Tab-separated table of C-alpha atoms in Angstrom:
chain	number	residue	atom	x	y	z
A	1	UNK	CA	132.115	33.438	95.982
A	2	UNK	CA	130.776	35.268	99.459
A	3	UNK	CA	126.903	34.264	100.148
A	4	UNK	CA	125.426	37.865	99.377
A	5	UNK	CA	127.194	37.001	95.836
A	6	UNK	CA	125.469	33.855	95.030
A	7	UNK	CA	121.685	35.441	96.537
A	8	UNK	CA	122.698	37.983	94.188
A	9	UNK	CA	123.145	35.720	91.049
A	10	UNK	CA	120.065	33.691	92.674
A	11	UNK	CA	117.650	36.917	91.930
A	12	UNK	CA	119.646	37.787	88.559
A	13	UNK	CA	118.589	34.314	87.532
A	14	UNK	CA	115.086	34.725	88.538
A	15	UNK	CA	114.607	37.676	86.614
A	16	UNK	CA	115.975	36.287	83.411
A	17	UNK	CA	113.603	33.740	83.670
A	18	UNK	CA	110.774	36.373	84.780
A	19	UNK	CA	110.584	34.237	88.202
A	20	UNK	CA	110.365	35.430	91.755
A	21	UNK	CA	112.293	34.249	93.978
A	22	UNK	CA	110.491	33.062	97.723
A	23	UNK	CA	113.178	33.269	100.352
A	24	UNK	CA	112.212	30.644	102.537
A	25	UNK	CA	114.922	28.786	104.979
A	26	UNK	CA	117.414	31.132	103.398
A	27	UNK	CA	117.974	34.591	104.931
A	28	UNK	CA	118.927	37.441	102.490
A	29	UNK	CA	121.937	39.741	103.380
A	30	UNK	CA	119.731	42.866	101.676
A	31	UNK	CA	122.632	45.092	102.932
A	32	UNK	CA	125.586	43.090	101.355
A	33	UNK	CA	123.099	42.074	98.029
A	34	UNK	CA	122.085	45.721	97.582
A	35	UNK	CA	125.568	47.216	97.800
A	36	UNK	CA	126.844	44.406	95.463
A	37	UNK	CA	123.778	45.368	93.075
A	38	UNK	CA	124.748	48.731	93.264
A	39	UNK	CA	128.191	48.479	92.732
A	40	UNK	CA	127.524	46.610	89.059
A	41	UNK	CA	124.513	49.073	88.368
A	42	UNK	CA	121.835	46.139	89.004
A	43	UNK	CA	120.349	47.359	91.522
A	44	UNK	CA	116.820	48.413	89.520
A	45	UNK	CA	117.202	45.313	87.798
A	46	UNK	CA	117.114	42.496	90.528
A	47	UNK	CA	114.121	44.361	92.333
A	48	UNK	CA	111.331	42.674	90.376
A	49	UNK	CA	112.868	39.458	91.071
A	50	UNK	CA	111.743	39.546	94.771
A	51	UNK	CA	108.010	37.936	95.722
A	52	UNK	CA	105.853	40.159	98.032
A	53	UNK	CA	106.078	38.085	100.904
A	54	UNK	CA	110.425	38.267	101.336
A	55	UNK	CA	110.334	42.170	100.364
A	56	UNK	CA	108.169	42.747	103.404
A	57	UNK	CA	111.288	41.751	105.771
A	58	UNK	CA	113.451	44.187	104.191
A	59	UNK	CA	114.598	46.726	107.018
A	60	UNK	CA	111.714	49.292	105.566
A	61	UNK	CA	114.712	52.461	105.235
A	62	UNK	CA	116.847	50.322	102.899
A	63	UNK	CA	113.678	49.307	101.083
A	64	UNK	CA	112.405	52.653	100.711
A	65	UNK	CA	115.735	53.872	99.551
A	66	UNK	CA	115.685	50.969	96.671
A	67	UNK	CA	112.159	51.638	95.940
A	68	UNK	CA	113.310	55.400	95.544
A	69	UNK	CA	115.913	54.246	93.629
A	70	UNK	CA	114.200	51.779	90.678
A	71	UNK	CA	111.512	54.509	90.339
A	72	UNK	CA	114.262	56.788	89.654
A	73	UNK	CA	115.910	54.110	87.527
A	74	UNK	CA	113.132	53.630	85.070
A	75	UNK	CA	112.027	57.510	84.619
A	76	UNK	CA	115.723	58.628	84.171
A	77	UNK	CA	116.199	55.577	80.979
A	78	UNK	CA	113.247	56.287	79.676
A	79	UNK	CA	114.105	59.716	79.361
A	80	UNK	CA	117.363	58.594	78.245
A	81	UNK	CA	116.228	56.881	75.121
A	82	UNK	CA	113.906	59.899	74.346
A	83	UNK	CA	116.627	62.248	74.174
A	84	UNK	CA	118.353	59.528	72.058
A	85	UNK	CA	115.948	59.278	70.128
A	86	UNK	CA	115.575	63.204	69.352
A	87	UNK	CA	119.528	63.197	68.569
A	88	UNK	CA	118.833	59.741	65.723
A	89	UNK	CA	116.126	61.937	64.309
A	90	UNK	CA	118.266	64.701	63.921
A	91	UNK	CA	121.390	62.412	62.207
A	92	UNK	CA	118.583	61.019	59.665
A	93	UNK	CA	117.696	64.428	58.688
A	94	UNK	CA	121.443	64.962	58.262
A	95	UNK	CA	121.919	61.560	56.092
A	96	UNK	CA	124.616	60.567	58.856
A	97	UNK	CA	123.752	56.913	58.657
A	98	UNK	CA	123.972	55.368	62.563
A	99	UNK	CA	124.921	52.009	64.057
A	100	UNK	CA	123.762	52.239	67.519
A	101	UNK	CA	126.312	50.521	70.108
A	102	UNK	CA	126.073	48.943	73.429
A	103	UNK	CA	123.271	49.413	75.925
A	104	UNK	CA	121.091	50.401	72.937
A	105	UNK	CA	121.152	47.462	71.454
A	106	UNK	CA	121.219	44.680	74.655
A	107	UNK	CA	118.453	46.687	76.915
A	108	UNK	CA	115.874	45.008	74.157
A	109	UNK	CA	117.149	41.210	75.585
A	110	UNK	CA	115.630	41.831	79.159
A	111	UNK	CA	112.245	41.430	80.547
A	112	UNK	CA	112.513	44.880	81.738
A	113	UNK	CA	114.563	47.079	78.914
A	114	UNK	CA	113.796	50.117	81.134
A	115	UNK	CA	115.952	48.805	84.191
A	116	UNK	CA	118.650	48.494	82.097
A	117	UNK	CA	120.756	51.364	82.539
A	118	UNK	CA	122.637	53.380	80.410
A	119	UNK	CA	125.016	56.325	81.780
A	120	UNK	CA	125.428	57.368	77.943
A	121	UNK	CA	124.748	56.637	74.410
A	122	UNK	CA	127.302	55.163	71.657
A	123	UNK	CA	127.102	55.269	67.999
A	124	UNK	CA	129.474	54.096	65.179
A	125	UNK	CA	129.332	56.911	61.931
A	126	UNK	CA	131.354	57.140	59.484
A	127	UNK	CA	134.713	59.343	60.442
A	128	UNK	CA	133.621	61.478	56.944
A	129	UNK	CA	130.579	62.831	59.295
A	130	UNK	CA	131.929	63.962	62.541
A	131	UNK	CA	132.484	67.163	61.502
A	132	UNK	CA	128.474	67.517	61.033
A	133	UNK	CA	127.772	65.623	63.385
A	134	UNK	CA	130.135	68.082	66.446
A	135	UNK	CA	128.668	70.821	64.794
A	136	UNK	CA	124.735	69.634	65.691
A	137	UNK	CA	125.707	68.718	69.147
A	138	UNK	CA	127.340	71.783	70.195
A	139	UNK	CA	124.712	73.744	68.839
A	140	UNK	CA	122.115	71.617	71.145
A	141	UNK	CA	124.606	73.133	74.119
A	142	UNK	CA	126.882	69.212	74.278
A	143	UNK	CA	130.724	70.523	75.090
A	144	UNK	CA	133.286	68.161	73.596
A	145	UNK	CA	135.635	66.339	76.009
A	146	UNK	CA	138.945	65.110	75.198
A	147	UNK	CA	138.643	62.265	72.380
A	148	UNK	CA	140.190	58.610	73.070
A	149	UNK	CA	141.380	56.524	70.481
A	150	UNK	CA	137.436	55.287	69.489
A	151	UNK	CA	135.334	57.889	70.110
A	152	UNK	CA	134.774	61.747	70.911
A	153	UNK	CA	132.276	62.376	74.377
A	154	UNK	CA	129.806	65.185	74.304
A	155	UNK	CA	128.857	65.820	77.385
A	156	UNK	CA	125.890	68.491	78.417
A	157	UNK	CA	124.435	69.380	81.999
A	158	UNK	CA	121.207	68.224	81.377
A	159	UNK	CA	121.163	65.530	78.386
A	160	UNK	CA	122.596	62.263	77.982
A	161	UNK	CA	126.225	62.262	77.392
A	162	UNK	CA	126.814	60.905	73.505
A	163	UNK	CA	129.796	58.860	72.460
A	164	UNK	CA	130.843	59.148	68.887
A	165	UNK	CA	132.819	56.708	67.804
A	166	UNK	CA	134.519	55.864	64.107
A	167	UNK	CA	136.121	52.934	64.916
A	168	UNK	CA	135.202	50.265	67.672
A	169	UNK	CA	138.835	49.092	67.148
A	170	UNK	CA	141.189	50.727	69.657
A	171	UNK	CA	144.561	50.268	67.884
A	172	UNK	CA	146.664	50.188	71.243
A	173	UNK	CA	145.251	46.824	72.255
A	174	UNK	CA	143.526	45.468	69.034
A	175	UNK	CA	146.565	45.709	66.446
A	176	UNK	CA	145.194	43.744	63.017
A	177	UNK	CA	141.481	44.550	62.896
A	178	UNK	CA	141.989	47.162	60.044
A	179	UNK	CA	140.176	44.271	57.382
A	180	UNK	CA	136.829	43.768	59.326
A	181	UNK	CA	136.196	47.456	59.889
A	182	UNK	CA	134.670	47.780	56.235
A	183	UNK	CA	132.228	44.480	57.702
A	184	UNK	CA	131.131	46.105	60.307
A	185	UNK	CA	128.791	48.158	58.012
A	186	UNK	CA	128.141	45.617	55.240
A	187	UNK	CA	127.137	42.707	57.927
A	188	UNK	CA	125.096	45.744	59.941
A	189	UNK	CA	121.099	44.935	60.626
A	190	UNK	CA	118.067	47.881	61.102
A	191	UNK	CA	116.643	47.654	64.789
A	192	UNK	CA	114.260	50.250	66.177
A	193	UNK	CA	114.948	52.521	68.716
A	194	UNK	CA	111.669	53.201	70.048
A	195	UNK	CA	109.627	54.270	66.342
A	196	UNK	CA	113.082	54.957	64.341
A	197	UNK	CA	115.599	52.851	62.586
A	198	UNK	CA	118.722	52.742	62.679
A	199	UNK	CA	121.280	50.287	62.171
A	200	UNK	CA	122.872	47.464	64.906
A	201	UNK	CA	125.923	45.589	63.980
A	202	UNK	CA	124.940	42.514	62.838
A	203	UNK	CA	125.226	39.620	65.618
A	204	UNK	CA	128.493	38.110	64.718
A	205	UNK	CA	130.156	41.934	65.267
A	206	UNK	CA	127.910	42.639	67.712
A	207	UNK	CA	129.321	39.307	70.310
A	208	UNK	CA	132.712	40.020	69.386
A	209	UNK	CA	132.549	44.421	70.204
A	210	UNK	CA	130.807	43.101	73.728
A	211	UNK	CA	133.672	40.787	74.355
A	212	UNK	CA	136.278	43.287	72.838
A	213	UNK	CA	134.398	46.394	74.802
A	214	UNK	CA	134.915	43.697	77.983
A	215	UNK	CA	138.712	42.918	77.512
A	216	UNK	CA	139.768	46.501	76.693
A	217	UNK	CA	138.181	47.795	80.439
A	218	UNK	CA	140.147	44.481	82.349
A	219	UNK	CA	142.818	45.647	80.532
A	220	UNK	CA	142.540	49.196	82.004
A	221	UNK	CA	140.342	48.833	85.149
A	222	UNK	CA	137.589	45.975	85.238
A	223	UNK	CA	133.935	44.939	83.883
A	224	UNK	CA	131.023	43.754	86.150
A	225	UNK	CA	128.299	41.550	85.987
A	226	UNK	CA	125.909	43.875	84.006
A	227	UNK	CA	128.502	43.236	80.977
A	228	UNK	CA	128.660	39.515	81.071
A	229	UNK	CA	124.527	39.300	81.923
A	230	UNK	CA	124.067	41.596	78.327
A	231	UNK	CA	126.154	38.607	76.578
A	232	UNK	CA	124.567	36.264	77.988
A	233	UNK	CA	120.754	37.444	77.306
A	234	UNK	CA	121.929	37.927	73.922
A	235	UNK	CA	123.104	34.256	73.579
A	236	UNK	CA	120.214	32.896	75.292
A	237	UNK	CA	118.096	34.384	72.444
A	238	UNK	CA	120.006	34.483	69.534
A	239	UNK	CA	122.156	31.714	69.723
A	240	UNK	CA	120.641	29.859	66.701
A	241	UNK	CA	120.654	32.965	64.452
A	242	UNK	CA	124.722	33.013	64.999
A	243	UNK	CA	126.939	32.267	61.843
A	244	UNK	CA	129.573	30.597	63.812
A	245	UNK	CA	132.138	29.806	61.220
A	246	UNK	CA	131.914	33.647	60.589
A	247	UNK	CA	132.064	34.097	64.188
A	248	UNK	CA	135.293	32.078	64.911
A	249	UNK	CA	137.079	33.809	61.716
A	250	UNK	CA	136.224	37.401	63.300
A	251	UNK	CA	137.843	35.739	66.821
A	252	UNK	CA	140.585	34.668	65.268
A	253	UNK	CA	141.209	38.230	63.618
A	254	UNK	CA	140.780	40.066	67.086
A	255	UNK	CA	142.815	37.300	69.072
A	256	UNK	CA	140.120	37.044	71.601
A	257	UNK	CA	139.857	33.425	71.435
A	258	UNK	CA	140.778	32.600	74.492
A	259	UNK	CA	139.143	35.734	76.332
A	260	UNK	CA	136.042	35.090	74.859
A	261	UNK	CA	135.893	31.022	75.669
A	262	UNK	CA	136.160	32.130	78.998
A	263	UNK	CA	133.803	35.112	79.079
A	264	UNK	CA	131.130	32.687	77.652
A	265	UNK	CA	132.253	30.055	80.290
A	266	UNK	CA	131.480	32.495	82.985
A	267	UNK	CA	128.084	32.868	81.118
A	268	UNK	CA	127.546	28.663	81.326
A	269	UNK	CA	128.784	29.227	85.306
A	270	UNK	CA	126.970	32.223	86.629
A	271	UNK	CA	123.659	32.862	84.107
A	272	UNK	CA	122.917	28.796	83.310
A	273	UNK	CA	123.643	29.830	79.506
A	274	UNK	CA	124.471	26.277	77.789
A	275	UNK	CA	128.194	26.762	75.799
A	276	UNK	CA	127.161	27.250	72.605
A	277	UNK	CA	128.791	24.758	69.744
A	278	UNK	CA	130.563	27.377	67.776
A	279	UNK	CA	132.468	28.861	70.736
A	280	UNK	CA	133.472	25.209	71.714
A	281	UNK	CA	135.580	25.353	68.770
A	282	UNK	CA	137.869	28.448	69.687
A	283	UNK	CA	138.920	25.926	72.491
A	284	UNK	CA	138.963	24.391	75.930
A	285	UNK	CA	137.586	25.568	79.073
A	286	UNK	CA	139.993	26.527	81.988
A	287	UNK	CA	138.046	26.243	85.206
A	288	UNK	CA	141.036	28.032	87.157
A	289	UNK	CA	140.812	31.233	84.713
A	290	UNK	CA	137.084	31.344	84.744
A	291	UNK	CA	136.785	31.085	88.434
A	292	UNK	CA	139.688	33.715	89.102
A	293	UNK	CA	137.937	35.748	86.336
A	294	UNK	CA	134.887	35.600	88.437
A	295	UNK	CA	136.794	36.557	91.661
A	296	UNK	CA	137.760	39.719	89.544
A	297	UNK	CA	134.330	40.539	88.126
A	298	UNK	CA	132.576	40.860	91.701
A	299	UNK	CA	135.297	42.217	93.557
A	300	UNK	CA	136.119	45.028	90.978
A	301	UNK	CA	132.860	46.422	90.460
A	302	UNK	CA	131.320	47.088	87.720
A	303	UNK	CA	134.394	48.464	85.963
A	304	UNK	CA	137.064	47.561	88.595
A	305	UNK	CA	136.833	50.274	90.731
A	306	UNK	CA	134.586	49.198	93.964
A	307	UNK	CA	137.535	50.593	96.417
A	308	UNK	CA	140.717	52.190	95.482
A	309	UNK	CA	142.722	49.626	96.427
A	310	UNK	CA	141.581	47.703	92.811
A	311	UNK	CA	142.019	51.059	91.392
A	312	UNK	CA	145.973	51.064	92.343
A	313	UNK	CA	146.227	47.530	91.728
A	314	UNK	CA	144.916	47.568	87.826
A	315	UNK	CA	147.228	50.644	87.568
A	316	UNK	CA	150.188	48.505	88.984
A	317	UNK	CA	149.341	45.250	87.008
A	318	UNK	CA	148.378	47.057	83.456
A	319	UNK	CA	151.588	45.995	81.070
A	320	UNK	CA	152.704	49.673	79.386
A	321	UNK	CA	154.641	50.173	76.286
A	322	UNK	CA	155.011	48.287	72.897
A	323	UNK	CA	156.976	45.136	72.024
A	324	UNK	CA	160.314	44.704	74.353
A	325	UNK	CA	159.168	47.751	75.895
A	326	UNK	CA	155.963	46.165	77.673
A	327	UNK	CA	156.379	46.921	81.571
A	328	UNK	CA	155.188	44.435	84.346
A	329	UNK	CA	153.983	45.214	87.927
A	330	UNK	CA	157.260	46.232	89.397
A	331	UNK	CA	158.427	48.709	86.840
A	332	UNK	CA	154.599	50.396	87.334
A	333	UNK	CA	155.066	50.513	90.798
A	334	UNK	CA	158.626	52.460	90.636
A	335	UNK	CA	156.314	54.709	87.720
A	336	UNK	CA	153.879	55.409	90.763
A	337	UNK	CA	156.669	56.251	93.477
A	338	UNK	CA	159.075	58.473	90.975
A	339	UNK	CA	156.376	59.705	88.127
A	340	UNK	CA	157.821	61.257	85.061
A	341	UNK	CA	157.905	64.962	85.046
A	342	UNK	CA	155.117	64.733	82.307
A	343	UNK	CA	152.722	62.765	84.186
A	344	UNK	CA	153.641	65.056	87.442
A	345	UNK	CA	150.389	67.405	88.460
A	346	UNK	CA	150.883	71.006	88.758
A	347	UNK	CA	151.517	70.746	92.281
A	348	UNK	CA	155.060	69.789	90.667
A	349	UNK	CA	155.487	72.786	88.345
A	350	UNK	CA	158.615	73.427	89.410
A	351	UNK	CA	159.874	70.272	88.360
A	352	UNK	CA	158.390	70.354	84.948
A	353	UNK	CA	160.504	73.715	84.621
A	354	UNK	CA	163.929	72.464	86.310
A	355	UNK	CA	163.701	68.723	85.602
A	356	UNK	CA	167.209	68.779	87.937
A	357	UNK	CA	164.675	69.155	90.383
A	358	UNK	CA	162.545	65.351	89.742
A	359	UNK	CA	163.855	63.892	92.896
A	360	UNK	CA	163.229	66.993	95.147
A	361	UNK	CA	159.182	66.263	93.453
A	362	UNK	CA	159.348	62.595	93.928
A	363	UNK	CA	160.302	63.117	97.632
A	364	UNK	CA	157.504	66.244	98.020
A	365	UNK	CA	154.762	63.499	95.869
A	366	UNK	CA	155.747	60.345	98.218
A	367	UNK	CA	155.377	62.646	101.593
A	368	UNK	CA	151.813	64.406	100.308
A	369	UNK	CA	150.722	61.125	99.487
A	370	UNK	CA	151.628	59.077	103.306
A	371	UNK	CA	150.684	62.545	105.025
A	372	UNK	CA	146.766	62.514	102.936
A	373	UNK	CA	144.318	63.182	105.560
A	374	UNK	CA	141.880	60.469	104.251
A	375	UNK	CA	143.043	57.724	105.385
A	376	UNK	CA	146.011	56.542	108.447
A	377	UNK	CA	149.458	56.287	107.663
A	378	UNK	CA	149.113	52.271	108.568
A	379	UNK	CA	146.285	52.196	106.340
A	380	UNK	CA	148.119	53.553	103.236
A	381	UNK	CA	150.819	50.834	104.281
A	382	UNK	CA	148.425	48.146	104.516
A	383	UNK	CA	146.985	49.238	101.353
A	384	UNK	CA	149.749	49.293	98.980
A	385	UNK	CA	150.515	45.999	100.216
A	386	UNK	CA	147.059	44.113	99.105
A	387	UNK	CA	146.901	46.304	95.620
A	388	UNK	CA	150.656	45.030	95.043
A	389	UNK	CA	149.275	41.444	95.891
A	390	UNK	CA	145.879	41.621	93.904
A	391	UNK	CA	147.906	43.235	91.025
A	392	UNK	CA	150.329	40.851	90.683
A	393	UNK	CA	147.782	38.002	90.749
A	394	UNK	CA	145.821	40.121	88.080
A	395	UNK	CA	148.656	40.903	85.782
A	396	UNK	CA	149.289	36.835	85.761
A	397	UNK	CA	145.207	36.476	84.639
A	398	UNK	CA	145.887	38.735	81.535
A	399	UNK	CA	148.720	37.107	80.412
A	400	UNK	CA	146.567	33.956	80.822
A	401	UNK	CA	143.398	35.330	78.629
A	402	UNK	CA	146.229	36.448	76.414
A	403	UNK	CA	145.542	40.193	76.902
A	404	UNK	CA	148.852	41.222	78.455
């Protein structure tokens, strides 16, 4: 771990514990901490952590900027939540009962909810409802994007962008959850969201859909810090209230045993968070994963996409297809270089109409690609290279969590 990574965690720590940190023989790399911060959307967060006395020797334009920026931080959630709030409202009045997902729920574990940010808002309704429930949110001005296997996003120019899911299960990676979908709403709790209710899932659901929600973006890009610090706050505080024998039966259903032994083990290694007895039965800690998983977390960004070269590599090491079918690192590459005529842009319509003419498009996609403006031929060489490296090395970490 680089030294602006561990001052990071050092802060991250203090804050959980609603300490400030005195920076005293140590010297701060404020550049290198807040770009880190930034990158896993922390950077409002870790700002209280700081005493008076260390903020002071800040260069004063990157501490303006990050002053600028937490002030902007905390107005923007707290509008946020009221516009949330003003969209549960309207749901109750429409007897489209709610269970409020993700950031909704975990902003209420940290000292500082507001500086807990949230780019959008997901809920869980029944599918029976999201006919209402489109009609309501185009009629506010929302326009509805392209669904993925969970969840429709309404998106709107000047609102918070809404997530409707009917499922938390995404059937491409999760294959024999069907049973514990009907749970979900049985096991779910009330919670306030500001003055209304609305339903949570209950805590057992709610560990496993963080640590699900976590292995289905490594599978397709990456997760960051912010992720593992929500399930760790939420241990930290509601470890005792846990039925674990309930837990380790929903585990066992998902197949995340081993993914979430180590996601919890990265909680006991980078947020002090003692391993809890229930996940000690799931199984054994594997130093080598967790620290390699760690590697991955900071590196990647908050959802693997710091540079582009983790970009190409989690497109080179994700494992395509179904059964026999699944493709590793080399086959993606090859996918990358000669594309299908399906996944070809429009730059390529000619191909798309003449498939006899694929390799004419392959050659005309290779030599738009090395002749890109952005960045040097030797550059483009250089990074291929390190994505093919880091992807390989990445694709051999799934397989390891058991995700590939």
């Amino acid at each position: 771990m680089k030294e602006a990574q561990k001052q990071l965690l050092h802060l991250i720590n203090a804050v959980r514990r609603g300490e400030k940190v005195a920076w005293e023989e140590e010297v701060p790399l404020w550049q290198e901490i807040i770009e880190q911060a930034d990158a896993h959307h922390i950077k409002g967060l870790i700002y209280p952590g700081i005493d008076n006395e260390s903020i002071q020797k800040v260069e004063p334009q990157l501490l303006k900027n990050w002053k600028k920026d937490v002030f902007i931080t905390g107005v923007s959630q707290s509008q946020h939540i009221a516009q949330v709030v003003e969209v549960l409202e309207a749901f109750q009045k429409m007897n489209v009962p709610v269970i409020v997902l993700k950031g909704l729920v975990v902003r209420q574990f940290y000292p500082r909810p507001e500086l807990r940010t949230m780019s959008d808002a997901d809920f869980l309704v029944p599918l029976r409802d999201l006919e209402k429930i489109e009609s309501y949110l185009l009629s506010l001005g929302y326009v509805k994007e392209e669904a993925s296997p969970v969840h429709i996003a309404y998106v709107h120019p000047k609102r918070t962008t809404i997530e409707v899911h009917w499922t938390i299960r995404d059937a491409r990676i999760f294959e024999q959850v069907n049973s514990l979908e009907e749970e979900l709403w049985n096991e779910a709790v009330p919670v306030k969201i500001r003055h209304i209710e609305v339903l949570s899932l209950g805590l057992e659901d709610l560990i496993i859909h963080l640590c699900a929600h976590m292995a289905t973006h490594l599978l397709v890009g990456g997760f960051g810090v912010r992720q593992v610090l929500d399930l760790a706050l939420l241990l930290e505080q509601k470890e005792d209230e846990v039925n674990w024998e309930n837990f380790k039966r929903k585990a066992q259903v998902w197949k995340l045993e081993v993914f979430i032994v180590a996601v919890i083990g990265i909680c006991h290694e980078l947020f002090e968070l003692p391993m809890p007895e229930g996940v000690k039965s799931l199984g054994e800690n594997n130093e080598k994963i967790i620290n390699e998983l760690i590697e991955e977390i900071f590196d990647g960004g908050v959802y693997g996409r710091s540079d582009m070269t983790y970009v190409f590599a989690h497109e080179l090491a994700a494992n395509r297809g179904e059964g026999d079918d699944k493709r590793g690192t080399i086959h993606n590459f090859l996918d990358f270089l000669c594309p299908a005529k399906e996944n070809l842009s429009d730059t390529y319509h000619y191909a798309k109409k003449y498939p006899i003419l694929l390799p004419i498009a392959w050659i005309h996609h290779f030599y738009r690609g090395m002749t890109h403006h952005d960045y040097s031929i030797k550059e483009k060489i250089k990074f291929s290279c390190k994505a093919y490296i880091i992807s390989k090395k990445r694709s051999q970490l799934l397989k390891q969590l058991e995700l590939n």
